[in-house]
XYZ file of C-alpha atoms in Angstrom:
587
model
C -88.412 28.227 5.510
C -85.635 31.089 3.897
C -82.572 30.179 3.834
C -79.946 33.720 4.060
C -77.242 34.304 1.989
C -74.971 33.653 4.150
C -75.922 30.562 4.893
C -76.163 29.225 1.443
C -72.522 30.727 0.924
C -71.523 28.530 4.092
C -73.191 25.638 2.513
C -71.583 25.538 -0.825
C -67.627 25.738 0.796
C -68.914 22.788 3.381
C -69.803 20.565 -0.197
C -66.957 21.942 -1.430
C -64.725 20.779 1.316
C -66.449 17.502 0.908
C -65.360 17.218 -2.466
C -62.246 15.085 -4.106
C -59.105 17.909 -4.648
C -56.560 17.711 -7.574
C -53.034 16.781 -5.128
C -50.594 18.412 -6.596
C -47.668 16.016 -7.515
C -44.546 16.745 -4.343
C -41.092 18.863 -5.474
C -38.803 16.624 -7.003
C -36.058 15.795 -4.663
C -32.678 18.492 -4.960
C -29.321 15.895 -5.834
C -25.900 16.893 -4.428
C -23.726 13.927 -5.467
C -19.910 14.565 -3.429
C -17.205 12.076 -4.989
C -14.082 12.151 -3.126
C -11.009 11.351 -5.506
C -8.009 8.242 -4.007
C -10.241 7.807 0.006
C -9.951 5.011 1.493
C -12.689 2.919 3.845
C -11.727 4.634 6.953
C -11.016 7.638 5.869
C -14.201 9.886 6.590
C -14.015 10.464 10.299
C -17.954 8.583 9.987
C -16.440 5.369 9.698
C -13.427 5.825 12.070
C -11.051 7.559 10.161
C -8.651 10.386 11.456
C -9.107 13.636 9.748
C -11.628 15.631 10.877
C -14.964 15.080 9.023
C -18.090 17.209 11.247
C -20.540 17.929 7.718
C -19.893 13.983 5.809
C -20.030 12.646 9.292
C -23.556 14.732 9.987
C -24.921 13.070 6.808
C -24.077 9.691 7.727
C -25.712 10.240 10.552
C -29.393 11.392 9.458
C -28.880 8.842 6.231
C -26.966 5.462 5.398
C -23.943 4.697 5.734
C -22.616 1.784 3.753
C -20.051 -0.714 4.605
C -19.896 -2.668 1.536
C -19.815 -0.711 -1.043
C -17.493 -1.175 -4.415
C -15.896 1.443 -6.855
C -13.351 0.221 -9.272
C -9.724 0.264 -9.187
C -9.143 3.188 -11.192
C -10.855 6.850 -11.438
C -11.984 7.193 -15.000
C -14.055 3.746 -15.187
C -16.096 4.769 -11.850
C -16.713 7.874 -12.142
C -18.206 6.535 -16.070
C -20.437 4.274 -14.394
C -21.811 6.656 -10.848
C -23.040 8.657 -14.142
C -24.616 5.950 -16.148
C -25.716 2.774 -13.971
C -23.213 1.578 -16.834
C -20.796 -0.936 -16.272
C -17.441 0.763 -17.716
C -16.654 -1.260 -20.547
C -20.198 -0.866 -21.819
C -19.625 3.326 -21.379
C -16.346 3.309 -23.344
C -14.109 4.153 -20.380
C -13.082 1.011 -19.322
C -10.010 2.252 -18.014
C -7.967 5.797 -17.717
C -5.490 6.836 -20.760
C -2.713 6.751 -18.546
C -2.240 3.200 -18.147
C -3.827 1.291 -21.677
C -1.720 -0.765 -23.259
C -1.743 0.307 -27.266
C -3.579 -3.386 -28.728
C -6.402 -1.927 -26.564
C -6.481 2.122 -28.122
C -9.470 2.604 -30.034
C -11.395 -0.819 -29.413
C -15.199 -0.675 -28.591
C -15.194 0.062 -24.779
C -11.558 1.396 -24.410
C -12.456 4.718 -26.525
C -11.813 6.776 -23.317
C -14.588 8.622 -24.188
C -18.760 8.028 -23.331
C -19.587 6.249 -26.482
C -22.816 7.028 -28.299
C -25.750 6.066 -26.835
C -24.267 6.780 -22.998
C -26.568 8.702 -21.748
C -25.385 10.313 -18.200
C -27.783 10.901 -14.876
C -27.388 14.563 -16.326
C -29.350 13.958 -19.534
C -31.776 11.866 -17.678
C -32.783 13.927 -15.399
C -33.077 17.296 -17.586
C -36.488 15.947 -19.101
C -37.763 16.154 -15.719
C -36.911 20.289 -15.466
C -33.919 19.067 -13.493
C -31.055 22.332 -13.372
C -27.863 19.716 -14.465
C -23.936 21.365 -12.733
C -21.238 20.413 -12.859
C -17.190 20.627 -10.533
C -14.287 19.718 -10.621
C -12.348 16.227 -12.043
C -14.169 14.840 -15.628
C -11.545 12.953 -17.000
C -14.022 11.236 -18.888
C -12.729 12.125 -22.719
C -11.125 15.371 -24.088
C -12.406 15.290 -27.875
C -14.523 17.828 -29.362
C -18.064 16.810 -27.245
C -16.586 15.465 -24.828
C -17.224 17.302 -22.173
C -20.000 18.130 -18.928
C -22.034 20.219 -21.538
C -21.909 18.134 -24.526
C -23.130 15.480 -21.822
C -26.560 16.632 -20.247
C -24.828 19.328 -17.547
C -26.121 22.772 -18.299
C -23.275 24.546 -15.992
C -19.692 22.824 -15.438
C -15.942 24.085 -14.247
C -14.708 21.369 -15.294
C -10.785 19.275 -15.229
C -10.140 17.549 -17.556
C -7.500 15.206 -16.868
C -6.448 12.788 -14.277
C -5.491 15.757 -11.840
C -4.033 18.899 -11.463
C -2.393 21.294 -8.540
C -4.724 22.101 -6.406
C -2.881 25.559 -5.236
C -2.585 27.299 -8.918
C -3.375 26.400 -12.789
C -0.674 24.070 -13.743
C 0.124 20.563 -14.220
C 0.734 17.964 -11.699
C 2.775 15.361 -13.392
C 4.657 14.626 -17.125
C 1.705 13.235 -19.121
C -0.251 16.742 -19.331
C 1.246 20.160 -20.661
C -0.717 21.839 -18.227
C -3.903 22.147 -16.086
C -6.643 22.124 -19.005
C -9.713 23.696 -16.757
C -12.886 24.195 -19.039
C -16.322 26.451 -17.999
C -19.305 24.935 -20.332
C -16.687 23.189 -22.896
C -13.993 26.429 -23.304
C -11.531 26.758 -22.043
C -11.240 28.869 -18.979
C -8.278 30.505 -16.479
C -8.463 29.481 -12.649
C -8.947 32.691 -9.948
C -5.824 34.104 -8.082
C -7.048 32.718 -5.088
C -8.017 29.472 -5.814
C -7.878 25.831 -3.717
C -9.555 23.168 -5.579
C -11.306 22.339 -2.597
C -12.493 25.437 -2.118
C -13.059 26.703 -5.819
C -15.491 23.024 -6.500
C -17.628 24.613 -3.253
C -17.468 28.090 -4.757
C -18.210 27.534 -8.155
C -21.388 25.411 -7.730
C -22.984 27.799 -5.664
C -22.221 30.439 -8.277
C -23.940 28.115 -10.243
C -27.115 26.997 -7.919
C -27.571 31.111 -7.395
C -28.804 31.675 -11.251
C -31.483 30.544 -13.212
C -34.921 29.845 -12.238
C -35.036 28.985 -7.576
C -37.472 27.193 -7.737
C -36.788 23.833 -10.275
C -34.895 20.816 -8.959
C -30.990 20.824 -9.168
C -28.192 17.592 -9.409
C -25.164 19.102 -8.519
C -22.269 16.721 -8.732
C -19.322 18.293 -7.513
C -16.033 16.536 -8.302
C -13.406 16.986 -5.319
C -9.533 16.721 -6.505
C -8.545 16.053 -2.228
C -6.961 13.836 -2.117
C -5.182 12.889 -5.400
C -1.673 13.874 -5.305
C 0.091 16.330 -5.153
C -1.450 15.883 -1.500
C -1.778 19.646 -0.605
C -3.960 22.126 2.232
C -4.092 24.946 3.723
C -1.519 24.740 6.388
C -4.195 26.255 9.294
C -6.020 22.571 8.436
C -3.071 20.557 8.168
C -1.860 21.293 12.226
C -4.611 20.031 13.724
C -2.993 16.288 12.996
C 0.518 17.329 14.196
C 2.510 13.877 16.041
C -1.050 11.843 15.147
C 1.098 9.923 12.332
C 4.101 9.942 14.423
C 4.023 6.342 14.974
C 4.163 5.313 11.638
C 2.452 3.092 9.238
C 2.706 0.074 11.486
C 0.619 1.672 14.487
C -2.106 2.998 11.958
C -2.648 0.606 9.762
C -2.935 -1.540 13.177
C -4.639 1.168 14.627
C -7.342 0.956 12.206
C -7.743 -2.325 11.653
C -8.643 -2.337 16.087
C -11.657 0.226 14.903
C -12.502 -1.830 12.270
C -13.153 -4.631 15.019
C -14.647 -2.852 17.338
C -17.170 -0.941 14.874
C -17.939 -5.025 13.266
C -17.108 -4.026 9.751
C -14.467 -7.614 10.112
C -15.115 -9.875 12.224
C -13.546 -10.084 15.979
C -10.631 -12.867 14.251
C -10.417 -11.415 11.099
C -6.388 -11.232 10.082
C -4.603 -8.405 8.757
C -3.047 -9.102 5.482
C 1.050 -9.131 6.055
C 2.780 -5.307 4.848
C 3.758 -6.912 1.334
C 7.428 -8.072 -0.078
C 9.956 -4.700 -0.484
C 7.531 -2.487 1.605
C 9.562 -1.177 4.341
C 8.753 -1.119 7.818
C 8.126 2.470 9.806
C 11.193 1.094 12.170
C 13.671 0.347 9.209
C 13.574 4.732 8.159
C 15.752 7.125 9.756
C 13.996 9.332 11.512
C 14.638 12.852 9.473
C 12.931 10.376 6.843
C 9.671 9.120 9.462
C 9.122 13.068 9.759
C 8.890 13.539 6.447
C 6.704 10.972 5.789
C 4.783 10.861 9.303
C 4.027 15.127 7.992
C 3.064 13.837 4.021
C -0.133 12.152 5.974
C -1.084 14.946 8.342
C -1.795 16.368 4.876
C -3.650 14.103 3.908
C -5.426 14.461 6.527
C -5.798 18.337 6.292
C -6.775 17.908 2.303
C -9.727 15.680 3.620
C -10.812 18.476 6.934
C -10.422 20.835 3.648
C -12.403 19.146 2.146
C -15.082 18.540 4.436
C -15.103 22.551 5.513
C -15.473 23.852 2.353
C -18.701 21.234 2.079
C -20.038 22.896 4.973
C -20.111 25.847 3.361
C -22.214 24.520 0.234
C -24.902 23.079 3.138
C -25.506 26.020 4.889
C -26.234 27.641 1.676
C -28.505 24.887 0.626
C -30.017 25.546 4.673
C -29.929 29.249 4.215
C -31.733 29.441 0.225
C -34.370 26.710 1.832
C -33.287 24.076 -0.466
C -32.259 21.953 2.320
C -34.514 20.015 3.282
C -35.443 18.872 -0.409
C -32.158 17.360 -0.868
C -30.145 13.951 -1.154
C -26.822 13.657 -0.896
C -24.381 10.901 -1.936
C -21.166 11.229 -0.694
C -18.041 8.588 -2.162
C -15.063 7.834 -3.503
C -13.674 7.227 -6.510
C -11.067 3.990 -5.854
C -8.383 3.422 -2.939
C -5.807 5.070 -1.901
C -2.820 5.811 -3.936
C 0.151 4.092 -3.892
C 2.243 6.329 -5.922
C 5.608 7.856 -5.033
C 7.392 10.774 -6.343
C 10.751 10.335 -4.448
C 11.519 8.004 -6.578
C 11.965 8.633 -10.346
C 14.838 10.815 -11.138
C 13.046 11.343 -14.504
C 10.586 12.907 -12.260
C 12.288 14.669 -9.638
C 13.924 16.034 -12.736
C 10.455 17.650 -14.151
C 9.627 18.806 -10.833
C 12.442 21.422 -10.256
C 12.195 22.608 -14.040
C 8.196 23.286 -12.467
C 8.302 24.643 -9.980
C 7.482 21.512 -7.596
C 9.896 20.627 -4.481
C 9.379 16.904 -2.332
C 10.652 19.490 1.636
C 9.075 19.206 4.662
C 9.720 22.879 4.821
C 5.980 24.186 3.306
C 5.156 20.526 2.849
C 1.752 20.809 1.449
C 1.805 24.453 0.322
C 1.987 25.950 -3.122
C 5.068 23.996 -5.299
C 5.068 20.875 -2.321
C 4.916 17.898 -4.237
C 3.206 15.586 -1.156
C 2.084 11.762 -1.792
C 1.384 9.520 0.784
C 3.247 6.056 -0.965
C 2.282 2.497 -1.532
C 3.339 2.234 2.774
C 0.515 4.625 3.928
C -1.760 3.539 1.044
C -1.592 0.427 2.932
C -2.399 1.853 6.530
C -5.258 3.625 4.887
C -6.728 0.922 3.485
C -6.694 -0.700 6.563
C -8.434 -3.817 7.391
C -8.584 -4.231 3.909
C -5.366 -5.468 1.385
C -3.616 -2.884 -0.892
C -4.868 -0.276 -2.335
C -5.500 1.866 -5.674
C -5.148 0.742 -9.230
C -5.473 -3.370 -8.158
C -9.035 -5.749 -7.153
C -7.999 -6.055 -3.579
C -10.655 -5.223 -1.086
C -8.714 -2.283 -0.576
C -8.709 -0.892 -3.270
C -12.503 -1.241 -4.466
C -14.524 -1.193 -1.237
C -14.823 3.067 -0.280
C -16.803 4.618 2.030
C -20.666 5.628 0.517
C -23.540 7.693 2.224
C -26.651 8.668 1.227
C -29.091 11.083 3.424
C -31.986 13.642 2.515
C -35.102 13.686 1.248
C -37.538 10.633 1.220
C -34.871 8.354 2.642
C -35.275 8.290 6.548
C -32.405 7.449 8.872
C -31.623 4.477 7.220
C -28.314 3.229 9.668
C -25.795 1.613 8.637
C -26.134 -0.611 6.393
C -23.976 -3.882 5.245
C -25.662 -5.499 2.321
C -23.493 -5.226 -0.944
C -24.053 -2.644 -3.402
C -21.938 -1.568 -6.369
C -21.444 1.940 -8.087
C -23.322 2.163 -11.328
C -26.174 1.332 -8.290
C -25.463 4.841 -7.863
C -27.098 6.322 -11.397
C -31.101 4.114 -10.949
C -31.613 4.752 -6.916
C -31.217 8.468 -8.444
C -32.765 8.232 -10.786
C -35.673 6.251 -9.195
C -35.597 8.855 -6.238
C -36.370 12.086 -8.700
C -39.334 9.863 -10.303
C -37.560 8.246 -13.085
C -39.288 9.055 -16.083
C -39.166 8.121 -20.401
C -36.329 6.745 -21.674
C -34.775 8.564 -23.963
C -33.810 7.683 -27.440
C -31.506 5.781 -28.958
C -29.872 5.628 -24.787
C -28.363 2.139 -23.498
C -30.215 0.924 -20.479
C -28.292 0.647 -17.374
C -27.204 -2.255 -15.719
C -27.077 -0.769 -12.104
C -30.294 -1.384 -9.489
C -31.605 0.527 -7.586
C -31.258 1.127 -3.801
C -34.172 2.647 -3.048
C -35.755 -0.343 -1.689
C -32.844 -1.211 0.194
C -32.192 2.668 1.743
C -36.349 2.323 2.539
C -36.130 -0.684 4.466
C -38.078 -2.646 2.321
C -35.663 -5.548 1.615
C -33.075 -6.387 3.333
C -30.570 -6.667 -0.154
C -30.783 -6.182 -3.520
C -28.259 -8.363 -4.018
C -28.717 -11.899 -3.230
C -26.798 -14.842 -2.454
C -26.347 -16.233 -6.098
C -26.067 -12.483 -7.570
C -22.535 -11.146 -8.858
C -20.767 -8.107 -8.840
C -18.159 -7.962 -11.645
C -15.376 -5.740 -11.421
C -12.732 -5.546 -14.264
C -9.937 -2.512 -15.109
C -6.917 -3.068 -17.178
C -6.493 -6.785 -16.346
C -7.639 -5.977 -12.409
C -10.870 -7.838 -11.436
C -13.149 -9.074 -8.884
C -16.022 -11.670 -8.798
C -17.868 -10.557 -5.991
C -20.859 -13.096 -5.086
C -22.343 -14.199 -2.211
C -20.021 -15.013 0.541
C -16.981 -15.198 -1.431
C -14.774 -12.940 -3.684
C -12.118 -14.143 -6.516
C -9.936 -11.345 -7.660
C -6.808 -10.386 -9.673
C -3.805 -8.299 -9.336
C -1.851 -7.046 -12.407
C 1.899 -5.768 -11.934
C 3.313 -4.165 -10.508
C 1.941 -4.845 -6.862
C 0.213 -8.019 -8.352
C 1.200 -11.145 -9.975
C -2.005 -12.024 -12.174
C -3.251 -14.777 -10.370
C -6.732 -15.780 -9.391
C -6.885 -16.333 -6.286
C -10.379 -16.972 -4.069
C -11.354 -15.703 -0.664
C -14.068 -15.517 1.447
C -15.131 -12.408 2.590
C -17.459 -13.809 5.415
C -14.724 -14.253 7.555
C -10.912 -12.925 5.785
C -12.021 -9.523 4.168
C -8.511 -8.665 4.324
C -7.860 -11.585 1.845
C -5.366 -13.306 3.257
C -5.793 -16.770 3.286
C -6.592 -17.931 -1.025
C -8.749 -20.721 -0.979
C -9.200 -21.930 -4.280
C -7.802 -24.912 -4.113
C -9.761 -25.699 -0.565
C -13.167 -25.185 -2.256
C -12.129 -26.263 -6.293
C -16.004 -26.137 -7.523
C -17.006 -21.693 -5.818
C -13.447 -21.037 -7.708
C -15.015 -22.858 -11.092
C -18.132 -20.956 -10.486
C -16.756 -17.208 -9.823
C -14.723 -18.424 -12.842
C -17.605 -18.958 -15.653
C -19.526 -15.639 -14.033
C -16.407 -14.016 -14.921
C -16.466 -15.631 -18.351
C -19.907 -14.847 -18.820
C -19.196 -10.899 -18.035
C -16.025 -10.698 -19.756
C -17.918 -11.559 -23.024
C -21.124 -9.887 -22.506
C -19.566 -6.161 -22.063
C -16.809 -7.107 -24.321
C -13.516 -6.924 -21.427
C -10.067 -7.737 -23.929
C -7.141 -8.968 -22.029
C -4.826 -7.275 -21.361
C -1.296 -8.405 -22.213
C 0.880 -10.701 -20.567
C 3.341 -7.938 -18.297
C 1.313 -6.163 -18.343
C 2.980 -3.124 -16.049
C 0.682 0.356 -15.175
C 2.970 2.093 -13.539
C 5.203 0.839 -17.213
C 2.710 2.192 -19.021
C 2.103 5.475 -17.580
C 5.648 5.734 -18.800
C 5.703 5.213 -22.312
C 2.343 7.685 -22.460
C 4.193 10.124 -20.564
C 7.369 10.153 -22.693
C 5.413 9.416 -25.700
C 3.315 12.899 -25.105
C 6.881 14.440 -23.438
C 8.446 13.216 -27.469
C 5.540 14.537 -29.281
C 4.989 18.070 -27.618
C 8.713 18.703 -27.775
C 9.396 17.463 -31.074
C 9.101 20.992 -32.076
C 11.930 21.844 -30.084
C 13.954 19.147 -30.589
C 14.242 19.088 -34.009
C 14.807 22.943 -34.470
C 18.005 22.199 -31.843
C 19.063 19.390 -33.706
C 19.270 21.942 -36.981
C 20.782 24.082 -34.594
C 23.473 21.992 -33.376
C 24.154 20.361 -37.261
C 24.354 24.240 -38.197
C 27.038 25.235 -35.458
C 28.998 21.574 -36.364
C 29.145 22.396 -40.190
C 30.140 26.062 -40.183
C 32.378 24.368 -37.067
C 34.230 21.859 -39.492
C 33.915 24.875 -42.377
C 35.768 27.388 -40.368
C 38.467 24.522 -39.265
C 38.356 23.730 -42.874
C 39.216 27.114 -45.056
C 41.772 28.282 -41.533
C 43.817 24.726 -42.478
C 43.431 25.229 -45.931
C 45.095 28.469 -45.516
C 48.261 27.364 -43.164
């Protein structure tokens, strides 16, 4: 039988279809990590907060929203853990330089920089073909080799400070002479139309549009919202007119009630009382009530403004075809900021000479130094107790959302998770990779089995999460938590709580359950030894340390001027004395 050429070709093609084909590896996912500064657990709309955050809420709706995610009580340790997957003491950034006691300066783990062998997620992703990009607040070391480019970021526009003005290129507190912004580790200036959230997104979009558009990217956006000074465009602030007029006591109760409705806390869980010395809202005269309500309006407006620009980033990724293959992380570094700007005359003097005001008119706009203060911080932290700086739930339990490629709709996740878990999770999603030479191991755990529904928890009942920053500490094991808070808002005593019944930390169980107290104490002692915790001096007070460091920096900064002034005064006095003596001799 004769077979035509066409038939032969058809047979060859058919045989080829049945043969095994080489499968190309799926593209590695893009990664976007967005960290909010000082956001409380319920600040975002997805968690039940007053602020309108539809873009972040949309990410939460298509991903996983965590209710028991823990960070540290201060920004730099949290960021170090987030980027490295390592405990803060092992990174070198155990706390922030502004509150570092003199006895700890320069000690291992307390150098206030990422120490040798500490490897960032950016450094681990680069060998996998990732472009690595960063915009916003850095605050992880200020010396040579400490900025983002030296730690794996191809492009960066970074603020090397705890914060800065959101409208202008200037410092926000006496500790800093200016706002130290750097592009690719080189000092840089800001545009005239600068607003922090807008600029952080604009600059990231610029970097995303550079280079190889086919390469996967890691984008780290560290927003300045809602760190002091709290500032927002008036069109966003206006959306909250009247929302906070009822005051912090009412808002605190309202958030607590929403938390119970959503099941964040048991229906019969108590709300912690306001600390002694905190002002009842009704004790404020109407003029002050109006002022404080306006400050909280700006806080909500600042969150909405940030979310608006997050939406612009998401739309850009959609328009360039990169959205579907992108993983998003949204979280906060710690709980809400309690510091005030209206009680220290020295700070008021500094504001006056640096162009800041505390007035109602223009609140949150250029020149305004707005803050929410401790009472609003307590309200924002509801249903939990206390706020930033402390090991209380309000200081360390923060929002955490993951969504995107390969994760599916995980819904709400009530299992425990820790900030050190983020980097190993993202590295696993990126396909892992060989261990880098000299890199110290991560201490966090991958959340991937939890996110994919393969397990109900990555921390079992016998696994402890331990946190320590400047003497403020927490040991969370199973349902129980042992915690200690330092001055000025604590008393340095250890207390034991059952978080399953009392997430507001209202009833100390130390005397009732001594065996549990001893077990968690032993966990802390073992952790402390393992990572090299240095205990703070007796009577340590973070506010005193901030003052000490600020005065020392100002003295150093202005010493040449003071010396010159002293010489001029001496010359003036000496000249006057000599003139007086000559006149007396003539007489």
